[in-house]
Amino acid sequence: MVAAIDDGNNVGDVRVIPEGSFAEDWTEIAGLSGDRILFYSATRGGGVVAAIDDDNNIGDVTLIPNGSMATDWTQITAVSGDRILFYGKSRGRGVVAAIDDDNRLGDVRVIPEGSFAKDWTEVSALRPQESRLAAGRAAESRLA
């Protein structure tokens, strides 16, 4: 299902996606910037980047070929803009990458094995509201 949540936290503009429309082995789904979503399969080491249009239809689908990603990512989260953090619990490692406007993975930075704890159950990112971004940057510069 794709839906919108308004300022009053009401769910609306619902579009039901029929059963069987998605692969059954997506192990992570991460929202990207704008209207794009990353679907990842640990089974296949591949995925899909897709967009959701104003009518809540899924389109602009770009396949990430099987075997082109590691199969041990247990958490994937968008951190800012088009940047994504991949976390592998079993080895305490990660990758930060970007997805460009053509839905291609690139700008990869490997975070070596042992850099992260191996017991994290959830990885998420805070995204400041646009109105608070300037205040956050000002505070950040005072701390530097």
Backbone as numpy.savetxt, mean C-alpha at the origin, in Angstrom:
# Nx Ny Nz CAx CAy CAz Cx Cy Cz
-16.25 -4.93 -1.99 -17.10 -3.77 -1.99 -16.20 -2.54 -1.99
-16.60 -1.52 -2.70 -15.94 -0.22 -2.67 -16.98 0.77 -2.19
-16.60 1.62 -1.24 -17.54 2.60 -0.70 -16.78 3.85 -0.29
-17.53 4.90 -0.06 -16.97 6.16 0.42 -17.41 6.36 1.86
-16.57 7.06 2.61 -16.91 7.43 3.98 -16.88 8.94 4.03
-18.02 9.56 4.39 -18.10 11.01 4.40 -17.56 11.59 5.71
-17.61 12.91 5.83 -17.07 13.59 7.02 -17.78 13.21 8.30
-19.00 12.70 8.20 -19.75 12.25 9.37 -19.55 10.78 9.67
-18.57 10.15 8.99 -18.25 8.73 9.13 -19.39 7.82 8.68
-20.18 8.28 7.72 -21.25 7.48 7.14 -20.75 6.79 5.88
-21.09 5.53 5.72 -20.70 4.77 4.53 -21.75 4.99 3.45
-21.29 5.30 2.26 -22.21 5.53 1.15 -21.53 5.26 -0.17
-22.20 5.53 -1.24 -21.67 5.35 -2.59 -21.09 3.94 -2.75
-21.88 2.95 -2.32 -21.43 1.57 -2.27 -21.52 0.90 -3.63
-20.46 0.21 -4.01 -20.45 -0.61 -5.22 -19.99 -2.00 -4.81
-20.82 -2.99 -4.99 -20.49 -4.37 -4.66 -19.74 -4.98 -5.84
-18.62 -5.59 -5.54 -17.82 -6.28 -6.56 -18.19 -7.76 -6.48
-18.65 -8.33 -7.58 -19.17 -9.70 -7.54 -18.14 -10.72 -7.05
-18.65 -11.73 -6.36 -17.84 -12.84 -5.89 -17.08 -13.44 -7.08
-15.81 -13.77 -6.84 -14.99 -14.37 -7.87 -14.26 -13.36 -8.75
-14.44 -12.07 -8.49 -13.80 -11.04 -9.31 -12.32 -10.87 -9.00
-11.91 -11.29 -7.81 -10.52 -11.13 -7.39 -9.85 -12.49 -7.23
-8.53 -12.49 -7.34 -7.76 -13.69 -7.02 -7.98 -14.03 -5.55
-7.97 -15.28 -5.22 -8.22 -15.70 -3.84 -6.96 -15.70 -2.98
-5.81 -15.41 -3.58 -4.58 -15.50 -2.80 -3.92 -14.15 -2.50
-4.68 -13.06 -2.58 -4.10 -11.77 -2.18 -3.86 -11.82 -0.67
-2.61 -11.67 -0.26 -2.28 -11.71 1.16 -2.15 -10.32 1.76
-1.95 -9.32 0.94 -1.87 -7.93 1.39 -2.52 -7.05 0.34
-3.24 -6.05 0.80 -3.82 -5.03 -0.07 -3.49 -3.70 0.58
-2.80 -2.81 -0.16 -2.36 -1.53 0.40 -2.87 -0.38 -0.46
-3.47 0.60 0.20 -3.88 1.81 -0.51 -2.67 2.65 -0.85
-2.63 3.13 -2.07 -1.55 4.00 -2.51 -2.08 5.42 -2.63
-1.29 6.32 -3.16 -1.75 7.70 -3.30 -2.90 7.78 -4.31
-3.70 8.78 -4.12 -4.81 8.99 -5.04 -5.80 7.85 -4.96
-6.10 7.29 -6.09 -7.14 6.26 -6.18 -6.58 4.88 -6.46
-5.29 4.67 -6.21 -4.66 3.41 -6.57 -4.50 2.46 -5.39
-4.50 1.16 -5.72 -4.38 0.10 -4.72 -3.37 -0.93 -5.21
-2.57 -1.46 -4.30 -1.64 -2.55 -4.59 -2.21 -3.83 -4.00
-2.36 -4.86 -4.82 -2.76 -6.20 -4.38 -1.51 -7.07 -4.49
-1.17 -7.83 -3.44 0.05 -8.63 -3.40 -0.28 -10.07 -3.04
0.36 -11.00 -3.73 0.21 -12.43 -3.45 1.55 -12.99 -2.99
1.62 -13.41 -1.72 2.83 -14.05 -1.22 3.02 -15.42 -1.86
1.95 -16.05 -2.25 2.03 -17.36 -2.90 2.78 -17.28 -4.22
2.50 -16.24 -4.98 3.07 -16.11 -6.33 4.20 -15.10 -6.41
4.38 -14.26 -5.39 5.41 -13.22 -5.48 5.11 -12.22 -6.57
3.84 -11.95 -6.77 3.41 -11.01 -7.79 2.22 -10.22 -7.29
1.67 -9.42 -8.16 0.53 -8.63 -7.74 -0.08 -7.83 -8.86
-0.85 -6.85 -8.45 -1.55 -5.98 -9.38 -1.62 -4.59 -8.74
-1.47 -3.57 -9.56 -1.79 -2.21 -9.14 -3.01 -1.81 -9.96
-4.02 -1.28 -9.28 -5.25 -0.88 -9.96 -5.71 0.46 -9.42
-6.63 1.07 -10.14 -7.22 2.34 -9.71 -8.72 2.16 -9.56
-9.30 3.01 -8.75 -10.75 3.04 -8.59 -11.22 4.40 -9.09
-12.12 4.39 -10.08 -12.59 5.65 -10.65 -13.70 6.28 -9.82
-14.20 7.42 -10.27 -15.22 8.16 -9.53 -16.53 7.39 -9.37
-16.76 6.39 -10.22 -17.97 5.57 -10.11 -17.72 4.27 -9.36
-16.54 4.19 -8.69 -16.13 3.01 -7.91 -15.93 1.76 -8.76
-15.52 1.95 -10.00 -15.14 0.84 -10.86 -13.64 0.65 -10.76
-13.21 -0.60 -10.78 -11.78 -0.90 -10.76 -11.28 -0.94 -12.20
-10.18 -0.23 -12.45 -9.61 -0.18 -13.79 -8.15 0.17 -13.74
-7.58 0.53 -14.86 -6.17 0.90 -14.98 -5.30 -0.15 -14.30
-5.58 -1.41 -14.62 -4.92 -2.53 -13.96 -3.55 -2.80 -14.60
-2.53 -2.87 -13.77 -1.17 -3.20 -14.22 -0.71 -4.43 -13.46
-0.35 -5.46 -14.18 0.12 -6.71 -13.58 1.57 -6.57 -13.13
1.88 -7.02 -11.93 3.26 -7.18 -11.46 3.53 -8.67 -11.57
4.38 -9.07 -12.50 4.54 -10.50 -12.81 4.90 -11.36 -11.61
4.38 -12.58 -11.61 4.71 -13.57 -10.59 6.22 -13.74 -10.53
6.76 -13.82 -9.32 8.20 -14.00 -9.13 8.98 -12.71 -9.11
8.34 -11.58 -9.36 9.08 -10.32 -9.38 9.17 -9.67 -8.00
8.43 -10.20 -7.03 8.52 -9.71 -5.65 8.84 -10.90 -4.74
9.42 -10.59 -3.59 9.69 -11.65 -2.60 8.37 -12.25 -2.13
8.44 -13.45 -1.61 7.22 -14.13 -1.14 7.07 -14.10 0.38
7.93 -13.35 1.06 7.85 -13.34 2.53 7.35 -12.02 3.12
6.75 -11.17 2.31 6.23 -9.91 2.86 4.97 -10.20 3.67
5.01 -9.83 4.96 3.86 -10.06 5.82 3.05 -8.79 6.05
3.63 -7.65 5.82 2.94 -6.37 5.91 3.41 -5.47 4.78
2.47 -4.80 4.16 2.78 -3.81 3.13 1.94 -2.59 3.44
2.58 -1.43 3.53 1.84 -0.21 3.81 2.40 0.96 3.02
1.51 1.80 2.52 1.93 3.03 1.87 2.38 3.99 2.96
3.52 4.62 2.76 4.04 5.51 3.79 3.88 6.98 3.45
4.01 7.36 2.19 3.76 8.73 1.77 3.83 8.79 0.25
2.96 9.58 -0.31 2.95 9.68 -1.76 2.85 8.30 -2.38
3.76 7.97 -3.23 3.76 6.68 -3.91 4.78 5.71 -3.30
5.26 5.99 -2.10 6.26 5.15 -1.44 5.56 4.07 -0.62
6.14 2.88 -0.66 5.57 1.72 0.02 6.65 1.06 0.85
6.27 0.61 2.05 7.16 -0.16 2.91 6.69 -1.60 2.91
7.59 -2.51 2.55 7.34 -3.95 2.60 8.09 -4.47 3.82
7.43 -5.25 4.68 8.05 -5.79 5.88 7.97 -7.31 5.85
9.11 -7.96 6.07 9.18 -9.41 6.14 9.48 -9.85 7.56
8.47 -10.35 8.23 8.58 -10.74 9.64 9.60 -11.85 9.87
9.62 -12.86 9.02 10.45 -14.03 9.26 11.95 -13.71 9.33
12.37 -12.69 8.61 13.80 -12.34 8.60 14.07 -10.93 9.11
13.02 -10.22 9.55 13.22 -8.87 10.07 13.81 -7.93 9.05
13.32 -8.01 7.85 13.87 -7.19 6.77 12.77 -6.40 6.09
13.16 -5.57 5.14 12.16 -4.79 4.44 12.69 -4.21 3.15
11.80 -3.53 2.49 12.12 -2.79 1.26 11.23 -1.56 1.25
11.79 -0.46 0.83 11.00 0.73 0.53 11.10 0.91 -0.98
9.96 1.11 -1.61 9.93 1.26 -3.06 8.88 2.30 -3.42
8.87 2.67 -4.68 7.87 3.60 -5.19 7.11 2.94 -6.33
5.90 3.39 -6.53 5.14 2.99 -7.71 4.91 4.26 -8.51
5.42 4.28 -9.74 5.34 5.49 -10.55 3.95 5.66 -11.18
3.81 6.72 -11.96 2.51 7.03 -12.58 2.06 5.96 -13.57
2.98 5.14 -14.04 2.64 4.05 -14.95 2.45 2.73 -14.20
2.33 2.82 -12.87 2.09 1.66 -12.00 3.24 0.65 -11.98
4.46 1.12 -12.20 5.63 0.25 -12.14 6.38 0.45 -10.84
6.83 -0.67 -10.25 7.67 -0.61 -9.05 9.06 -0.13 -9.43
9.63 0.71 -8.59 10.99 1.19 -8.84 11.54 1.89 -7.62
12.69 2.52 -7.78 13.34 3.28 -6.72 13.40 2.45 -5.44
13.90 1.22 -5.56 13.90 0.25 -4.47 15.10 0.46 -3.55
14.84 0.50 -2.25 15.89 0.53 -1.24 15.69 -0.66 -0.32
16.67 -1.53 -0.26 16.61 -2.73 0.57 16.99 -2.39 2.00
16.20 -2.86 2.94 16.49 -2.72 4.37 16.91 -4.12 4.82
18.19 -4.31 5.16 18.76 -5.65 5.35 18.10 -6.48 6.45
18.25 -7.78 6.30 17.79 -8.75 7.28 18.32 -8.37 8.66
17.46 -8.46 9.68 17.84 -8.12 11.04 17.66 -6.66 11.39
17.30 -5.82 10.43 17.10 -4.39 10.70 15.82 -4.11 11.47
14.82 -4.96 11.31 13.54 -4.80 11.99 13.34 -5.94 12.98
12.50 -5.70 13.96 12.10 -6.76 14.89 11.34 -7.82 14.09
11.32 -9.05 14.61 10.63 -10.15 13.93 9.26 -10.44 14.54
8.81 -9.60 15.46 7.54 -9.90 16.12 6.46 -8.85 15.87
6.66 -7.99 14.89 5.63 -7.00 14.59 4.43 -7.69 13.95
3.26 -7.34 14.41 2.04 -7.92 13.84 1.32 -6.95 12.92
1.66 -5.69 13.00 1.03 -4.68 12.14 2.02 -3.56 11.87
2.06 -3.10 10.65 2.89 -1.96 10.27 1.97 -0.97 9.57
1.97 0.26 10.05 1.12 1.28 9.44 1.86 2.61 9.41
1.29 3.55 8.70 1.89 4.88 8.58 0.84 5.92 8.89
1.27 7.00 9.49 0.38 8.13 9.73 0.52 9.08 8.55
-0.60 9.54 8.07 -0.60 10.51 6.98 -1.20 11.80 7.51
-0.38 12.83 7.68 -0.92 14.08 8.22 -1.94 14.69 7.28
-2.94 15.33 7.87 -3.90 16.05 7.05 -3.18 17.22 6.41
-3.59 17.59 5.22 -2.95 18.69 4.51 -2.89 19.95 5.37
-3.94 20.22 6.13 -3.98 21.44 6.94 -2.97 21.41 8.07
-2.53 20.24 8.46 -1.60 20.13 9.57 -0.17 19.89 9.10
0.02 19.70 7.82 1.34 19.38 7.29 2.33 20.51 7.55
1.96 21.75 7.32 2.86 22.87 7.52 3.26 22.99 8.99
2.30 22.81 9.91 2.60 22.87 11.33 3.56 21.76 11.71
3.38 20.57 11.14 4.27 19.47 11.43 5.68 19.72 10.96
5.81 20.31 9.79 7.15 20.63 9.27 7.80 21.72 10.09
7.04 22.70 10.55 7.60 23.76 11.37 8.11 23.19 12.69
7.32 22.31 13.30 7.74 21.68 14.55 8.96 20.82 14.34
8.99 20.13 13.21 10.12 19.27 12.88 11.40 20.08 12.79
11.36 21.25 12.17 12.56 22.07 12.00 13.04 22.61 13.34
12.12 22.84 14.29 12.54 23.30 15.62 13.28 22.22 16.38
12.94 20.96 16.10 13.56 19.85 16.80 14.94 19.50 16.23
15.18 19.92 15.01 16.43 19.55 14.33 17.62 20.27 14.91
